[in-house]
CSV table of C-alpha atoms in Angstrom, one decimal:
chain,number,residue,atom,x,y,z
A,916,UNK,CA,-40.8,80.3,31.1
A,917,UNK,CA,-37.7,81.7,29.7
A,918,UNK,CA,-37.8,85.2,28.0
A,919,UNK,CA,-36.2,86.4,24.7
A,920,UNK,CA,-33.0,86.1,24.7
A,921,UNK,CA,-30.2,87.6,22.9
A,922,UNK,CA,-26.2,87.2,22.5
A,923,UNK,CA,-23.6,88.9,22.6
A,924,UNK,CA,-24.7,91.3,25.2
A,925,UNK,CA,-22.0,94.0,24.2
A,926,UNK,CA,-20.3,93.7,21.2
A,927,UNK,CA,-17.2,95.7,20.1
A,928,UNK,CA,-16.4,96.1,16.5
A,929,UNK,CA,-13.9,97.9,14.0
A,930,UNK,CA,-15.4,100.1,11.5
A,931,UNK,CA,-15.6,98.3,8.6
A,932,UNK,CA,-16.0,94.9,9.7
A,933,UNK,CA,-19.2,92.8,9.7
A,934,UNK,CA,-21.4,92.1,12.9
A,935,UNK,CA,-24.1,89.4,14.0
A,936,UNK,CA,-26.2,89.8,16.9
A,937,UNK,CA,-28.7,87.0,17.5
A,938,UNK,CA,-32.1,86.7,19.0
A,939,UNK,CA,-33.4,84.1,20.5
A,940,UNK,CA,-37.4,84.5,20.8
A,941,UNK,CA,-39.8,83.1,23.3
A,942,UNK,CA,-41.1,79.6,22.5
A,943,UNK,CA,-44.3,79.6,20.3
A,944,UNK,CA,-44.2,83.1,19.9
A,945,UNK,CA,-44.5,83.5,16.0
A,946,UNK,CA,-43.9,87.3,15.2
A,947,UNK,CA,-40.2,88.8,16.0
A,948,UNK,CA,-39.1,92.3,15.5
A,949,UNK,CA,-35.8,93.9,15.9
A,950,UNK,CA,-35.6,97.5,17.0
A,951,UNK,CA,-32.8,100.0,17.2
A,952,UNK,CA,-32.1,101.9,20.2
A,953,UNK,CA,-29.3,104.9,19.9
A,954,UNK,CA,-29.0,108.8,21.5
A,955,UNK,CA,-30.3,110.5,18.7
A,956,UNK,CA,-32.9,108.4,17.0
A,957,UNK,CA,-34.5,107.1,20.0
A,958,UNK,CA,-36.4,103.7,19.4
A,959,UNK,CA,-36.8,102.5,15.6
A,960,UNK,CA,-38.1,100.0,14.0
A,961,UNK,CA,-35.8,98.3,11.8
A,962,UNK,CA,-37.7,94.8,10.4
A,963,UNK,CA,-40.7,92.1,11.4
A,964,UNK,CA,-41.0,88.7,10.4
A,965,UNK,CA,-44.8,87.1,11.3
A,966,UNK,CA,-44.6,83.2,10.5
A,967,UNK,CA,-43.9,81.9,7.0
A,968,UNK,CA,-44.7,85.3,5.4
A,969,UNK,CA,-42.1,87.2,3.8
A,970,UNK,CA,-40.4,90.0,6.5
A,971,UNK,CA,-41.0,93.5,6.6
A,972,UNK,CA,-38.0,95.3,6.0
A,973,UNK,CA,-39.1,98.6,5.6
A,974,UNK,CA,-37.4,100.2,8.9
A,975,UNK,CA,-34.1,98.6,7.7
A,976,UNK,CA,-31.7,102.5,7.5
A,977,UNK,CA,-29.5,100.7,4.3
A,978,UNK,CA,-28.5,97.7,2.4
A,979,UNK,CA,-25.5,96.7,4.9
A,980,UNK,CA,-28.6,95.6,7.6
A,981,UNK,CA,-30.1,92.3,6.5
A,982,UNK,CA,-31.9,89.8,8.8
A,983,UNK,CA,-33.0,86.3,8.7
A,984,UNK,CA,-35.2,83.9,10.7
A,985,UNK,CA,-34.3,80.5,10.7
A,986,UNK,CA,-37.2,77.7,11.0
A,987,UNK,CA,-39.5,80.5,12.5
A,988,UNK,CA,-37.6,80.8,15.6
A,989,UNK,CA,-33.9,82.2,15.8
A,990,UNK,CA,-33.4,85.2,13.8
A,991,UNK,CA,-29.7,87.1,13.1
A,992,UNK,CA,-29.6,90.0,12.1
A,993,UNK,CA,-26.2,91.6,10.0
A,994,UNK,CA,-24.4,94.4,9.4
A,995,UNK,CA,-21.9,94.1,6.9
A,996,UNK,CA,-19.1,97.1,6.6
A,997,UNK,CA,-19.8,98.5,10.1
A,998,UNK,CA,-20.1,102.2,10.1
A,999,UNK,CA,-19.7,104.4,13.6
A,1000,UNK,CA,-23.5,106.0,12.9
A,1001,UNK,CA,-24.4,102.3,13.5
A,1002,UNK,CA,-23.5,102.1,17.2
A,1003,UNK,CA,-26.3,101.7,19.4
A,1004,UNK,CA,-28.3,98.6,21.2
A,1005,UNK,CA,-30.4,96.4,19.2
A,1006,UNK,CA,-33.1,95.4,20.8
A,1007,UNK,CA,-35.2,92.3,19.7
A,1008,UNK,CA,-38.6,91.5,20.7
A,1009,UNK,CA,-41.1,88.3,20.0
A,1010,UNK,CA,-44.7,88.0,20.8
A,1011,UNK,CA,-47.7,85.7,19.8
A,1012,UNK,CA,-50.2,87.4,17.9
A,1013,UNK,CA,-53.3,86.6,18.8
A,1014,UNK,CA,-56.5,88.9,18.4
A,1015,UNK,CA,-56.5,91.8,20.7
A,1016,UNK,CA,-53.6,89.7,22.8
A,1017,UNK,CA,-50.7,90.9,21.1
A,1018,UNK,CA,-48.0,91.9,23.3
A,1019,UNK,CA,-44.3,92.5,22.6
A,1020,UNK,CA,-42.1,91.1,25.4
A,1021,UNK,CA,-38.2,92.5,24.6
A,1022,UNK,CA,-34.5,91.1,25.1
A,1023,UNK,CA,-32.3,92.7,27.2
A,1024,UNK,CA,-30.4,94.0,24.0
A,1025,UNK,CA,-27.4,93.8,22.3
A,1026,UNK,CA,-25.2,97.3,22.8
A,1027,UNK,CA,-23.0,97.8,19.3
A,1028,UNK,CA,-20.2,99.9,19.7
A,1029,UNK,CA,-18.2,100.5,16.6
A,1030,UNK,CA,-15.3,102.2,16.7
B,1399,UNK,CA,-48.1,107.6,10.0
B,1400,UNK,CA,-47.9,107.2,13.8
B,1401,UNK,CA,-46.4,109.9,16.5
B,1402,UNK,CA,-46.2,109.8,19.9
B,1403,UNK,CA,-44.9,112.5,22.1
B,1404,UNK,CA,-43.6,112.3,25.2
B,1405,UNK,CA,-43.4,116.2,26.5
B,1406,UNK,CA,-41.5,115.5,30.0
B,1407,UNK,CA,-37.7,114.5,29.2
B,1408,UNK,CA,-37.3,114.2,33.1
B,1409,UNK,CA,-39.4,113.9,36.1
B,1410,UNK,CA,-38.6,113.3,40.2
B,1411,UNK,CA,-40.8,112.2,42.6
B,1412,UNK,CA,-40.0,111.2,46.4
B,1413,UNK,CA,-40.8,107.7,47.3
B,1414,UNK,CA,-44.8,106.8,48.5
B,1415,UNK,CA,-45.8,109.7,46.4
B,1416,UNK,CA,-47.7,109.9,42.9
B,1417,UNK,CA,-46.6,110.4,39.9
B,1418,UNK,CA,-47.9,111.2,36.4
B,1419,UNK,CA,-46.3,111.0,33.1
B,1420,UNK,CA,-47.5,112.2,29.6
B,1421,UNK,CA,-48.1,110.7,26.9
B,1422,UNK,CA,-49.9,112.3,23.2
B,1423,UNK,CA,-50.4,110.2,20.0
B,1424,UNK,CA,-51.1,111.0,16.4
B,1425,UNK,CA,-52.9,108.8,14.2
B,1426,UNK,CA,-55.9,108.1,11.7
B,1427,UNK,CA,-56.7,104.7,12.8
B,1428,UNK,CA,-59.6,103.4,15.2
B,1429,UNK,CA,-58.1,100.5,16.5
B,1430,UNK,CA,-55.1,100.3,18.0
B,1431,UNK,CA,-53.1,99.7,21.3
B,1432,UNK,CA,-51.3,101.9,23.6
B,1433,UNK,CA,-48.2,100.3,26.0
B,1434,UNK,CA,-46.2,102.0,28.5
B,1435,UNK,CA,-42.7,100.3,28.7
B,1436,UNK,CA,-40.3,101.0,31.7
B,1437,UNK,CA,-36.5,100.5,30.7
B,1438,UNK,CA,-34.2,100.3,34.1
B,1439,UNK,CA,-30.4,100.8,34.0
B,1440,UNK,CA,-30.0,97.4,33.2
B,1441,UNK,CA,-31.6,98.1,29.4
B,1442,UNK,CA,-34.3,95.4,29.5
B,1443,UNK,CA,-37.4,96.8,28.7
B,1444,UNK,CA,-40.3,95.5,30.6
B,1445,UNK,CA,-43.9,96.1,29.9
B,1446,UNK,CA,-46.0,98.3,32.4
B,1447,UNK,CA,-49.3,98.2,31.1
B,1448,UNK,CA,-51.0,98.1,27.9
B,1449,UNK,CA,-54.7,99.8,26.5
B,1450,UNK,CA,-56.6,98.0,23.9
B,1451,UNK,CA,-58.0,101.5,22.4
B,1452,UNK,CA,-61.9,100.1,21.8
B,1453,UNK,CA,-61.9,99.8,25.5
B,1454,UNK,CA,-63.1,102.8,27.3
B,1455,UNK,CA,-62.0,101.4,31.0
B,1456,UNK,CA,-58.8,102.3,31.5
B,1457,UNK,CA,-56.2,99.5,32.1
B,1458,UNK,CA,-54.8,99.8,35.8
B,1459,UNK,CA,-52.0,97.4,37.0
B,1460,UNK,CA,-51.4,97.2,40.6
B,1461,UNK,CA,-49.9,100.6,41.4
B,1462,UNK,CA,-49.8,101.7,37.9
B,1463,UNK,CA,-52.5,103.1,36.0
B,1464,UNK,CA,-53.2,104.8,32.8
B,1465,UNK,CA,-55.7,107.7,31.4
B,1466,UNK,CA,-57.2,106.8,28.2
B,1467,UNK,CA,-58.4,110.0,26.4
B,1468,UNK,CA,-59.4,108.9,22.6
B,1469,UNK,CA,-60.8,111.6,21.8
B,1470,UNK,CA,-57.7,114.0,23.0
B,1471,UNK,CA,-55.5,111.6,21.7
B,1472,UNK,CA,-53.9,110.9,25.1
B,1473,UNK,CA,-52.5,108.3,27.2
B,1474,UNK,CA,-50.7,109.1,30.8
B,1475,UNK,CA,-49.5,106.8,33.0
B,1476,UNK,CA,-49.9,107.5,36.7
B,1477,UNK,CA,-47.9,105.7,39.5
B,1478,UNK,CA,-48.9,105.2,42.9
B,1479,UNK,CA,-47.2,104.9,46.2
B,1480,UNK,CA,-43.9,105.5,43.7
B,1481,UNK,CA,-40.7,102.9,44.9
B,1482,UNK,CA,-37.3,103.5,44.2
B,1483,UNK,CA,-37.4,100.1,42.1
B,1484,UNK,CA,-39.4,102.6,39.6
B,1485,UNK,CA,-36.6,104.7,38.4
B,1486,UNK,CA,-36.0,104.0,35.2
B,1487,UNK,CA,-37.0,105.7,31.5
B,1488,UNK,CA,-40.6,105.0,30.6
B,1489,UNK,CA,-41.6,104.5,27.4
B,1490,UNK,CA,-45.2,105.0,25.7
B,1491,UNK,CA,-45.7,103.5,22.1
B,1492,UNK,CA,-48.5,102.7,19.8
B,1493,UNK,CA,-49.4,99.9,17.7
B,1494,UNK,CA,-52.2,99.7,14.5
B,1495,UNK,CA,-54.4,96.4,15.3
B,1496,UNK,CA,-54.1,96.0,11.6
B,1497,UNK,CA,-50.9,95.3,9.3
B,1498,UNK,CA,-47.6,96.0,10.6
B,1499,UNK,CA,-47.4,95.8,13.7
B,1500,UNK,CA,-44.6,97.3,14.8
B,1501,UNK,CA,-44.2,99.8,18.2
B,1502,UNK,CA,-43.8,103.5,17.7
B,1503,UNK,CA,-42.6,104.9,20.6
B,1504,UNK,CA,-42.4,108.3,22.5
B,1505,UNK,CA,-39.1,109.5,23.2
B,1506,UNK,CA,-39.4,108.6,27.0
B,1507,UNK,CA,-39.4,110.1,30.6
B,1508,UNK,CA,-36.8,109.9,32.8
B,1509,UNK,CA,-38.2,109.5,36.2
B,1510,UNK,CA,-36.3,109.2,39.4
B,1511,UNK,CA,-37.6,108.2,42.7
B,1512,UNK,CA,-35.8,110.2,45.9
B,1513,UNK,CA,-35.8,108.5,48.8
């Protein structure tokens, strides 16, 4: 079946301005995380929605990242007032958690460069 | 709070050799997973194998295989009969079987296969 998805793959932006990258998670699968992928921070964690239950948001770095999940399926996740520490690729990942089944399968990213 | 260190930043090995990369976690829980993710040029990160940590077998994965160590707290990955389809950065990461359950990774292993 298809894999997670995301769009745009690259995405270039002014400092300043606001960006949407979108994620597109394997059918079914009801948790979705979004992670952050850059030189000097290596792989983090920014926020996890599981179902109808409010997100976790507490890898988001500041208030200008913010992401929703729409009908437990798409999620976007923002960055208002781009900032150049922000370039790096967002990765987003989906899985179905299941006990002692959960596995994270990843898109193939979204690389943010922000000048 | 998790850790996971990855101690090699870069390894080489020629192709139909073997291969081993290292992998040491920190954490207070009992039950947990382990995952070894390989990330190719092409950014999508693929899943290698994974350890469910009440399992004392290790987890082995056609020519990949892992060392589970609970009790040292480690988890390497060893590759067999390496191809040069393999190079790529290889990630470990942990996730808790209870609450978030979001991946804390190492900060990867380069490894190239010479032909």
């Amino acid at each position: 079946g298809a894999g997670v998805s995301q769009s745009p793959s690259n995405k270039v932006t002014e400092k300043g301005k606001d960006v949407e990258l979108r994620c597109d998670p394997i059918s079914g699968h009801t948790a979705l995380y979004w992670y952050r992928q850059s030189l000097g921070q290596g792989l983090e964690f920014l926020i996890y929605f599981q179902g109808n239950s409010a997100p976790d948001k507490s890898g988001l770095p500041s208030d200008r990242f913010s992401a929703e999940r729409t009908g437990g399926s798409v999620s976007t996740l923002t960055i208002q007032r781009t900032q150049q520490e922000d370039s790096a690729v967002y990765l987003c990942a989906s899985s179905l958690v299941a006990e002692g089944r959960e596995t994270q399968y990843f898109g193939p990213g979204t690389r943010l460069l922000v000048l | 709070a998790q850790t996971v260190t990855q101690s090699q930043p870069e390894m080489s090995v020629q192709e139909a050799e073997t291969v081993t990369l290292s992998c040491t976690y920190d954490t207070s829980e009992n039950n947990y997973y382990l995952f070894w993710y390989k990330q190719p040029p092409s950014r999508q990160m693929i899943l290698v194998i994974r350890q469910e940590a009440y399992k004392q077998q290790n987890a082995t994965e056609n020519r990949f295989s892992v060392n589970f160590q609970k009790a040292a707290k480690s988890f390497s990955l060893k590759i067999s009969d390496s191809q040069l389809g393999d190079t790529a950065m290889y990630f470990c990461a942990f996730m808790k079987d209870t609450g978030r359950r979001a991946l804390t990774f190492g900060s990867g292993t380069r490894l190239q296969v010479q032909p």
